[in-house]
CSV table of C-alpha atoms in Angstrom, one decimal:
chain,number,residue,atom,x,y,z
A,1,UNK,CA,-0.7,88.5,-45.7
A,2,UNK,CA,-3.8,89.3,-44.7
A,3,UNK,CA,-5.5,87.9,-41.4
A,4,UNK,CA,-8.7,86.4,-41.1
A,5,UNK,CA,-10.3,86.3,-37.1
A,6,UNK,CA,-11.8,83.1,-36.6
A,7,UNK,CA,-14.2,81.6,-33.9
A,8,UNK,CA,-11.6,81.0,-31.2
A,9,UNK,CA,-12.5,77.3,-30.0
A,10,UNK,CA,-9.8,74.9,-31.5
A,11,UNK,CA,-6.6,76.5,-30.6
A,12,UNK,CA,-4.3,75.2,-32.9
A,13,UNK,CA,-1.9,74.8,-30.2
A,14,UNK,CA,0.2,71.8,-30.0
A,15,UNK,CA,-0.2,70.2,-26.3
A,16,UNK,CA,1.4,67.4,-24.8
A,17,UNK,CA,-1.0,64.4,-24.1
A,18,UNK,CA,-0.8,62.7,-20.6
A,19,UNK,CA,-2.6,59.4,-18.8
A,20,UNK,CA,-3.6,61.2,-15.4
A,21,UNK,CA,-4.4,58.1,-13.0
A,22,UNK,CA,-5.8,58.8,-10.0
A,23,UNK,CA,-8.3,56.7,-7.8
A,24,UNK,CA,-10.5,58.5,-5.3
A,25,UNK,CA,-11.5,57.1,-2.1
A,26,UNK,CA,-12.0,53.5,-2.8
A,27,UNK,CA,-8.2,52.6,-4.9
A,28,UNK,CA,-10.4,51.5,-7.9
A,29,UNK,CA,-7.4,52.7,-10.4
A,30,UNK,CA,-8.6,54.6,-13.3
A,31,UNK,CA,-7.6,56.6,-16.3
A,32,UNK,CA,-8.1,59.8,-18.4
A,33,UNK,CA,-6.1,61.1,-21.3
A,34,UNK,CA,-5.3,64.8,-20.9
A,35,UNK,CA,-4.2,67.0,-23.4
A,36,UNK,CA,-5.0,70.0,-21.3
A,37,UNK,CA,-2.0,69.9,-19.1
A,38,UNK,CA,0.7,71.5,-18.5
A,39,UNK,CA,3.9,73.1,-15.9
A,40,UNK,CA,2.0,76.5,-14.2
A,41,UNK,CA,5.8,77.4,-12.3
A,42,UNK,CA,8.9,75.5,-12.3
A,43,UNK,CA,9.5,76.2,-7.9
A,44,UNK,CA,7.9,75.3,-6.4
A,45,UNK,CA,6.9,72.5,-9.4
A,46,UNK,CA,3.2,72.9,-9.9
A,47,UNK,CA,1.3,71.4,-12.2
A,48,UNK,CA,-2.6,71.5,-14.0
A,49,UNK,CA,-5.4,68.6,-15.2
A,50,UNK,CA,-8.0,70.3,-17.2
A,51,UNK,CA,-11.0,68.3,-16.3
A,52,UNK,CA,-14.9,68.3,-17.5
A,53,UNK,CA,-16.9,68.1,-14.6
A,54,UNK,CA,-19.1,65.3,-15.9
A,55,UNK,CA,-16.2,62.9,-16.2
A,56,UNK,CA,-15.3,59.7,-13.7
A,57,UNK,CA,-11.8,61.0,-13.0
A,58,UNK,CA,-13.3,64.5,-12.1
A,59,UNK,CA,-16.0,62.8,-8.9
A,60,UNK,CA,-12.6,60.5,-8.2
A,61,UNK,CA,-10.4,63.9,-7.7
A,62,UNK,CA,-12.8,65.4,-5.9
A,63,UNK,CA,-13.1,63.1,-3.1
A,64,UNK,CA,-8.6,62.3,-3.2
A,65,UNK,CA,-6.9,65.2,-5.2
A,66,UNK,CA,-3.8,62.6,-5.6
A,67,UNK,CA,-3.2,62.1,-8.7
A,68,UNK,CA,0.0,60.3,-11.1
A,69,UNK,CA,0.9,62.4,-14.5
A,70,UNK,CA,2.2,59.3,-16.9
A,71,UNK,CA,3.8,60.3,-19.7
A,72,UNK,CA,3.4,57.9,-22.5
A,73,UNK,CA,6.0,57.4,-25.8
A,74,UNK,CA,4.3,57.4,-29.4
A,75,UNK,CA,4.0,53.9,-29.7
A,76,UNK,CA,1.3,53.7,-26.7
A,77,UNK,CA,-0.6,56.2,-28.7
A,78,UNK,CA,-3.7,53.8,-28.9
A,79,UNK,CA,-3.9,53.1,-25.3
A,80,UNK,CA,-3.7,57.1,-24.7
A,81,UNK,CA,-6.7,57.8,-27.6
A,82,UNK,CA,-8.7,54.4,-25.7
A,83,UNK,CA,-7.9,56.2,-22.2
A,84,UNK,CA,-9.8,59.3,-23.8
A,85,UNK,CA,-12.6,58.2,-25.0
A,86,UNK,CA,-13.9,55.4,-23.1
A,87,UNK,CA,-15.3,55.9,-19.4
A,88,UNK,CA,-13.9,54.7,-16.2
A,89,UNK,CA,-17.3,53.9,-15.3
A,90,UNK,CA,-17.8,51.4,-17.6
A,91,UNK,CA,-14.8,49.7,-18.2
A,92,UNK,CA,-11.8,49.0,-16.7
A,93,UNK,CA,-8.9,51.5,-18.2
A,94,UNK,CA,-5.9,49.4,-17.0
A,95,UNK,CA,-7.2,46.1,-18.0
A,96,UNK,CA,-8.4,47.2,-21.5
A,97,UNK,CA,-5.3,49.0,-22.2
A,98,UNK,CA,-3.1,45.8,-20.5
A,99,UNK,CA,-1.5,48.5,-17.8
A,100,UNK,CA,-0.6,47.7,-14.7
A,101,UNK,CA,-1.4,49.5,-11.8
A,102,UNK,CA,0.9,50.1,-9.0
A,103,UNK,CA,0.5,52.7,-5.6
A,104,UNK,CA,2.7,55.9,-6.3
A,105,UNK,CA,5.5,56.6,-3.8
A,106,UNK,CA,4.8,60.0,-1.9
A,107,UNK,CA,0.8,60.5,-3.2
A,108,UNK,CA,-2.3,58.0,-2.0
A,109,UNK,CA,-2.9,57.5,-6.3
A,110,UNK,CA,-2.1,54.4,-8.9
A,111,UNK,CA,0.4,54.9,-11.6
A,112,UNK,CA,1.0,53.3,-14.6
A,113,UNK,CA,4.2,51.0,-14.2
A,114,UNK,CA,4.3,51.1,-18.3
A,115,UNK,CA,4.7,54.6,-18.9
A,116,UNK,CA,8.7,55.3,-18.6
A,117,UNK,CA,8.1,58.8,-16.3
A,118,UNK,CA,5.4,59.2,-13.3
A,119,UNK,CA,4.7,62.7,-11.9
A,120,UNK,CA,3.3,62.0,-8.4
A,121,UNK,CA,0.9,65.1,-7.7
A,122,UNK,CA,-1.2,66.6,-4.9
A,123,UNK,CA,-3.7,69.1,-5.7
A,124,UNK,CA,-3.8,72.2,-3.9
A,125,UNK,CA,-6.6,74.5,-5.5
A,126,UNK,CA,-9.7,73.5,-7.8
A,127,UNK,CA,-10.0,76.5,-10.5
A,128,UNK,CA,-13.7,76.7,-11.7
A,129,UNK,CA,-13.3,78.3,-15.3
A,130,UNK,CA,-16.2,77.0,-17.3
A,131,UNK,CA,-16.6,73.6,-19.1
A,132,UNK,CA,-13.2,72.6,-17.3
A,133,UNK,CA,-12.1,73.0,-14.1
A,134,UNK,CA,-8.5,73.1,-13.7
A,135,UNK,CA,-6.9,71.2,-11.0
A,136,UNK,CA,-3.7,72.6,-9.7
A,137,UNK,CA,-1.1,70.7,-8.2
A,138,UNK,CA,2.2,70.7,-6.6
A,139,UNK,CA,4.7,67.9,-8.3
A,140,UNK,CA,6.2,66.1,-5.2
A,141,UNK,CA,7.6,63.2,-7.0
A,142,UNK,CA,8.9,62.6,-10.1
A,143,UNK,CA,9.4,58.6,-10.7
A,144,UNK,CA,11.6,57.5,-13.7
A,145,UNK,CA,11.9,53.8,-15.0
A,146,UNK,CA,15.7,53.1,-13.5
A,147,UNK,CA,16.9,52.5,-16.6
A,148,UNK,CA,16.2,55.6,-17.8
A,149,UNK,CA,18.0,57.0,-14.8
A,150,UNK,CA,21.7,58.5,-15.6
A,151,UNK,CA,23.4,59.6,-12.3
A,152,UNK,CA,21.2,61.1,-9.0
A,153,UNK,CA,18.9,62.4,-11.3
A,154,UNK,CA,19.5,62.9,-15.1
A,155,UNK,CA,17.8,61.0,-17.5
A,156,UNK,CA,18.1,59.7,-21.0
A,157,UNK,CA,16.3,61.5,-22.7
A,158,UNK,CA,16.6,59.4,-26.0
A,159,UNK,CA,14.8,57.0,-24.9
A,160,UNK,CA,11.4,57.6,-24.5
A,161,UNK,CA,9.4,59.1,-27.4
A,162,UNK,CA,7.1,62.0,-26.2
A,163,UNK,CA,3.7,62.2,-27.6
A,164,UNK,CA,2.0,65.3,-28.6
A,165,UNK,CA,-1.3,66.2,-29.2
A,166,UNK,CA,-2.6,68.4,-32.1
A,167,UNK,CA,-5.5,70.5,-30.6
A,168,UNK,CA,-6.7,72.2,-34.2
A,169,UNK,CA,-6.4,69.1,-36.5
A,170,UNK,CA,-7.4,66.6,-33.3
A,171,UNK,CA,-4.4,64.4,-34.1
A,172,UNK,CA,-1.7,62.6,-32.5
A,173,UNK,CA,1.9,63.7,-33.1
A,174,UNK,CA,5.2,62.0,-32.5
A,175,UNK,CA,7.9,64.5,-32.3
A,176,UNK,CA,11.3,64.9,-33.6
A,177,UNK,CA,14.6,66.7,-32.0
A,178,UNK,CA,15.6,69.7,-34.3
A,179,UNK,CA,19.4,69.0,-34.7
A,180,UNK,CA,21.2,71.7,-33.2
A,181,UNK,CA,18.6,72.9,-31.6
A,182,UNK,CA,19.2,72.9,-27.8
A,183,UNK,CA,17.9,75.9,-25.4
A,184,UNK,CA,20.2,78.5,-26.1
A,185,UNK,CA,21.2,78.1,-29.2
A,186,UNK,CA,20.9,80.9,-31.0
A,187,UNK,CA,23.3,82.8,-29.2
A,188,UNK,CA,26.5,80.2,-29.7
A,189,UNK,CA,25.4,79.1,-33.5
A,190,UNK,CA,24.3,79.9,-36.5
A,191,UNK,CA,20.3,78.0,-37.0
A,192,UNK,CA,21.2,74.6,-38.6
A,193,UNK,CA,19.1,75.4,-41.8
A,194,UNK,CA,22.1,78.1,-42.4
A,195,UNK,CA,25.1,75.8,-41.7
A,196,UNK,CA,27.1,74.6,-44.0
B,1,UNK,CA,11.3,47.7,-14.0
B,2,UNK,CA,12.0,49.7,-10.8
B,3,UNK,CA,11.1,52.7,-10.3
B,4,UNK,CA,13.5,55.2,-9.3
B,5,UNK,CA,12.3,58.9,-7.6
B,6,UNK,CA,14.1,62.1,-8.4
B,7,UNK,CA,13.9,65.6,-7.8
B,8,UNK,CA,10.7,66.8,-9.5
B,9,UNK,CA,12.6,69.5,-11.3
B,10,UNK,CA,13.2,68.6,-14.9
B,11,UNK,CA,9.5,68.0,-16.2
B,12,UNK,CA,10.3,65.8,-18.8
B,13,UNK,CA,6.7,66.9,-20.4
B,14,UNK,CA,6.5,68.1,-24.3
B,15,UNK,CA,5.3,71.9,-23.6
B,16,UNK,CA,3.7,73.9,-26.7
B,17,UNK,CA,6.2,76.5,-27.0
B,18,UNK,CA,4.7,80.4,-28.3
B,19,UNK,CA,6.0,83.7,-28.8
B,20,UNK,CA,3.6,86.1,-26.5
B,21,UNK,CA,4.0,90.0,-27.5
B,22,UNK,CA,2.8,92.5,-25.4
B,23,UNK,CA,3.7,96.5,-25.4
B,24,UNK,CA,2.7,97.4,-22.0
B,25,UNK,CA,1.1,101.2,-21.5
B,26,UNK,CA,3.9,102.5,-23.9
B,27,UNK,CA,3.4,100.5,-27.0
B,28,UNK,CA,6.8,99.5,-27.6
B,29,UNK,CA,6.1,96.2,-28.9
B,30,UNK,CA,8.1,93.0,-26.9
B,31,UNK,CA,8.4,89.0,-27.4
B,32,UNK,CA,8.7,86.5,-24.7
B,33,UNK,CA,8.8,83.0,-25.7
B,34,UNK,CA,7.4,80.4,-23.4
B,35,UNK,CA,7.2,76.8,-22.9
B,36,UNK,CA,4.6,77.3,-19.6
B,37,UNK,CA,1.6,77.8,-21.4
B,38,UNK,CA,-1.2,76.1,-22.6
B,39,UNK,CA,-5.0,75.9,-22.5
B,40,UNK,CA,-6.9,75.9,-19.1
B,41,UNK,CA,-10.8,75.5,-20.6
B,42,UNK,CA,-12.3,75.1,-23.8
B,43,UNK,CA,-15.5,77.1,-23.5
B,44,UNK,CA,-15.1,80.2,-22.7
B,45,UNK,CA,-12.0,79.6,-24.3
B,46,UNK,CA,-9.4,80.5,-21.2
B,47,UNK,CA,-5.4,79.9,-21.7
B,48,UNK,CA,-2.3,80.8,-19.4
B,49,UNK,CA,1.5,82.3,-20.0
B,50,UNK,CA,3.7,81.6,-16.9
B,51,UNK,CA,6.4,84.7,-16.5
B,52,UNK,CA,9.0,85.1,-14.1
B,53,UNK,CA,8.4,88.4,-12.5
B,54,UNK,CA,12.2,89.4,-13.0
B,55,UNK,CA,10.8,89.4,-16.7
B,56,UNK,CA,10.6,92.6,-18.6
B,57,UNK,CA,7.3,91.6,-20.1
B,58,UNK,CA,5.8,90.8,-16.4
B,59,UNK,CA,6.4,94.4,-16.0
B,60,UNK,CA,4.5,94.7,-19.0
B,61,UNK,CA,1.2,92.5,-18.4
B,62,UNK,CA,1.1,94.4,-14.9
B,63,UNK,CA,0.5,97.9,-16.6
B,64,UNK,CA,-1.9,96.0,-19.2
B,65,UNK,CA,-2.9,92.8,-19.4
B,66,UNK,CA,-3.5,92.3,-23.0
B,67,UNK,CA,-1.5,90.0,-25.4
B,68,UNK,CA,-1.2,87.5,-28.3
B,69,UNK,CA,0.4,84.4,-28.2
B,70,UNK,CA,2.2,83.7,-32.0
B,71,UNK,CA,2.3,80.0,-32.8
B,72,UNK,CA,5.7,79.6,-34.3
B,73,UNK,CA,6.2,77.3,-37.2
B,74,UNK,CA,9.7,75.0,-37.1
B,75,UNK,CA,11.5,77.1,-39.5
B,76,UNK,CA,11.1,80.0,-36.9
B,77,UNK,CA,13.5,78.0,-34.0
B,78,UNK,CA,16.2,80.1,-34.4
B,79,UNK,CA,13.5,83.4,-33.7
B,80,UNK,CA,11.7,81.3,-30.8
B,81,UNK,CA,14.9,80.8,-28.9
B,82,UNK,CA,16.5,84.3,-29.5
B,83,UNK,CA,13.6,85.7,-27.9
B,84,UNK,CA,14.1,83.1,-24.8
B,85,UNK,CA,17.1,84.1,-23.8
B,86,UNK,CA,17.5,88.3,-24.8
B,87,UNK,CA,15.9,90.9,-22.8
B,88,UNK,CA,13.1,93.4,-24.2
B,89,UNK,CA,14.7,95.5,-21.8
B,90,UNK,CA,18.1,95.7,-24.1
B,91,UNK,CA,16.9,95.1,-27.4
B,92,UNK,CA,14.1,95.0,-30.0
B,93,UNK,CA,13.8,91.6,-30.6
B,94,UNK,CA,11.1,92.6,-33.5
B,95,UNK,CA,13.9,94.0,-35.0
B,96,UNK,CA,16.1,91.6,-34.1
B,97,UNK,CA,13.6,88.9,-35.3
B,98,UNK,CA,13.0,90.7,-38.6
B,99,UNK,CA,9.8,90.3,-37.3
B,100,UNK,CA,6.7,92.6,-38.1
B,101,UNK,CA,4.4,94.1,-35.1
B,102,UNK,CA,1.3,95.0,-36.1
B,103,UNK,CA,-1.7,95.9,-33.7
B,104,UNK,CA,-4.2,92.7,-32.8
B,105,UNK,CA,-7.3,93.7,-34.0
B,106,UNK,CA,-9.5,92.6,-30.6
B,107,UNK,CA,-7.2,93.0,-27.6
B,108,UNK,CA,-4.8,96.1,-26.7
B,109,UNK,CA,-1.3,94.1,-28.0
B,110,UNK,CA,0.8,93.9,-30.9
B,111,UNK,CA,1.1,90.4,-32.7
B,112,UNK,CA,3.9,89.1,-34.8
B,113,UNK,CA,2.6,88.9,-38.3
B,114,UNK,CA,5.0,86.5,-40.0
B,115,UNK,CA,3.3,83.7,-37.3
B,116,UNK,CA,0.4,82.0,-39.3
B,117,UNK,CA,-1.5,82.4,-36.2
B,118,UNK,CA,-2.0,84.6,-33.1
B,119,UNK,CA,-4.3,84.3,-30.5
B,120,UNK,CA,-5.6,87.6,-28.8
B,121,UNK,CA,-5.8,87.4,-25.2
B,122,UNK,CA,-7.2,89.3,-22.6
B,123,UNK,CA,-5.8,88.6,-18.7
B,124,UNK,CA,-8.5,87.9,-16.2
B,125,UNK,CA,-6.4,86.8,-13.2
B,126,UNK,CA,-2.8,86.5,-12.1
B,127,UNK,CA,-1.7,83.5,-9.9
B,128,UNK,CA,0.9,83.8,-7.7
B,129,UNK,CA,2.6,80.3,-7.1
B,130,UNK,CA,6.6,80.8,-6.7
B,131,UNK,CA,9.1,81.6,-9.1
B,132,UNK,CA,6.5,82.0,-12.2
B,133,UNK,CA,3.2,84.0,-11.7
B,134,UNK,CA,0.7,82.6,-14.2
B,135,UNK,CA,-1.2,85.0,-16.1
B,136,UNK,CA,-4.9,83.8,-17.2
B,137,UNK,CA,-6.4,85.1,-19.8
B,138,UNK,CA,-9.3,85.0,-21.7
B,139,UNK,CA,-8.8,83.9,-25.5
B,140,UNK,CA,-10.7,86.7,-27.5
B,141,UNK,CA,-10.1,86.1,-30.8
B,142,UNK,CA,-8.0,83.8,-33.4
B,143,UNK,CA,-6.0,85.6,-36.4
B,144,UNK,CA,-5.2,82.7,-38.7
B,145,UNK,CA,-3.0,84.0,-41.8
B,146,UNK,CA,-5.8,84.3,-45.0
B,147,UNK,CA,-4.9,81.6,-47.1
B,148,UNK,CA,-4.5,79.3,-44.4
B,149,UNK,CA,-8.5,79.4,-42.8
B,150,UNK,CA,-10.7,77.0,-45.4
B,151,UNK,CA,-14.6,78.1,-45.5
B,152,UNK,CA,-15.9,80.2,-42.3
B,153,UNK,CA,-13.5,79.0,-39.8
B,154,UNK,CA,-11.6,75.8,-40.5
B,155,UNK,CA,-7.9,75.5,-41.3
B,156,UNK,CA,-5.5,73.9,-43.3
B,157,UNK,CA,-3.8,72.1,-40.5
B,158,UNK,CA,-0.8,70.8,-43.0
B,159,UNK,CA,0.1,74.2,-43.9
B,160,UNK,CA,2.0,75.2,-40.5
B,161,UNK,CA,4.6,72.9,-38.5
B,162,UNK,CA,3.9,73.1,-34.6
B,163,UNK,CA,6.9,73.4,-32.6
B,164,UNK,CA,7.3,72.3,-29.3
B,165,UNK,CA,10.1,72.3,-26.6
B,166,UNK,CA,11.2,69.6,-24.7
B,167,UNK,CA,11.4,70.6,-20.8
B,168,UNK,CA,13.2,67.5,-19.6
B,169,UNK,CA,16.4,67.6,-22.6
B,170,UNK,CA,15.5,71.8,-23.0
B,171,UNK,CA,15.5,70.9,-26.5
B,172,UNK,CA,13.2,72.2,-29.3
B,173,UNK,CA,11.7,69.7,-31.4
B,174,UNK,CA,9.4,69.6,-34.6
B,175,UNK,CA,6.1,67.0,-34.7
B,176,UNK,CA,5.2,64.9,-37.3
B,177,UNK,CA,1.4,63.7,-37.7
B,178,UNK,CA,1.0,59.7,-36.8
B,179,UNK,CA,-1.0,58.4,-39.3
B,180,UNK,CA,-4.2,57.3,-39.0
B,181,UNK,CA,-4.4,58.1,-35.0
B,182,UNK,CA,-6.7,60.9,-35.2
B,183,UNK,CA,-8.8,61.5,-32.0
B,184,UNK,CA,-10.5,58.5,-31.5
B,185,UNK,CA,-9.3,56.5,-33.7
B,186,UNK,CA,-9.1,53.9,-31.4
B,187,UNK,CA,-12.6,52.7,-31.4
B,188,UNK,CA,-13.0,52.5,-35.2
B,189,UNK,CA,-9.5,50.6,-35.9
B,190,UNK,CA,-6.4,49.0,-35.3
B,191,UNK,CA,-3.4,51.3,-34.7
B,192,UNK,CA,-1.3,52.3,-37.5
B,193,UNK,CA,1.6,49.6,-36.7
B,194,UNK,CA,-0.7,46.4,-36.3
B,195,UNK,CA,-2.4,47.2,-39.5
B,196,UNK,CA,-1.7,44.9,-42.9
């Protein structure tokens, strides 16, 4: 098969689709919907926000770099495509979306009581890489519906639906557990295509 | 609901998961698969790949920076976690793969041609944040397999399945489109599961 190089500005990467609430200096809570997010290192847990400098959330961050990563379950996927395309200085995020807003534990931000996990972040260093400017941040809580909660700190991971985000196509994805499929797998077991 | 706080070190985030190859100074092609990567900025297009520096292809990147990160499809889980968990150090995992290196055309790195696409990447700065050092890179150009890429440089988005990995259940999943909730669908019409 032959390869064709294209114009390398939809990356065709799938990326996972997060409400970043934050609030700046004077707790009005707002909203953005982030697909450019992700873990940078696992210990100490750090975190990015991919931000355009012309957005609300951006002027908010830069005057209180707490932030909340909420991680919403397919079926808010409306609220999370409303949180990304409407302004925080227009409107009011929480109420159109019918979110409630509550102060995270260990960072001076809002977080979204309705999404299932909260990940409570501070930033430490502002990376200034062209349209977006990435905001690093240590994770120094992570806050899970109780519920959800199995034990000092597992959680059931059935039940909440991850979204994803489509970067090439622009589309929201539900995903879908791969039986068999666990980290590791390959090693014990054969690939569940080839069982029989 | 109450909230309840636990250790922040299960992300519980949906993370694109991408086989990076890399050959080093020698040109012995290697594959790492990673979940800690992702897109930093859209123009100039920038991305990261967080390695552990006990990594053989950390050792790699150091001697040169170039790679390609291979978007796998969901039929290539079994590949994808195989080269998670073996060392380039001890094997070939192209051959273990019965995968097929060939040289990116733009950056100094091998990519794996039976992944529909590979992005060719060019490191511009190493961060240094704990356990993982994130390595930055400029995107440089997009492969996309021939019959994939409609016109000059669109593609057809059903033709490959995104994987991604679950960080919080280390599981692998496969996404399926939600229909109708396109980026922005939100402002034109109801979602999907309110509609008659």
């Amino acid at each position: 098969m032959n390869k064709v190089n294209i114009t390398p500005n939809r990356f065709l990467m799938t990326s996972p689709v997060v409400l970043l609430s934050c609030w700046g200096k004077e707790s009005k809570p707002n909203i953005i919907t982030l697909a450019w997010t992700g873990v940078l290192c696992s210990d100490p847990p750090i975190v990015y926000a991919s931000i355009r400098p012309s957005r609300h959330s951006h002027s908010l961050l830069k005057d209180n770099g707490d932030f909340v990563l909420n991680l919403p379950s397919a079926d808010q996927v409306r609220e999370v495509d409303l949180c990304g395309i409407v302004s925080g200085r227009k409107e009011d995020k929480f109420s159109l979306c019918g979110f409630t807003a509550e102060p995270a534990e260990k960072v001076n931000a809002p977080l979204i009581v309705e999404c299932s996990v909260n990940l409570e972040c501070r930033t430490r260093d502002v990376l200034h890489l062209g349209v977006h400017d990435a905001f690093v941040a240590d994770v120094i809580g992570l806050l899970v519906d109780e519920d959800k909660v199995i034990g000092a700190d597992r959680v059931d991971d059935s039940l909440f639906a991850p979204l994803v985000y489509a970067t090439g196509p622009r589309h929201y994805h539900s995903t879908e557990r791969i039986e068999g499929a666990h980290y590791g797998f390959s090693k014990s077991s054969k690939p569940p295509w080839e069982k029989e």
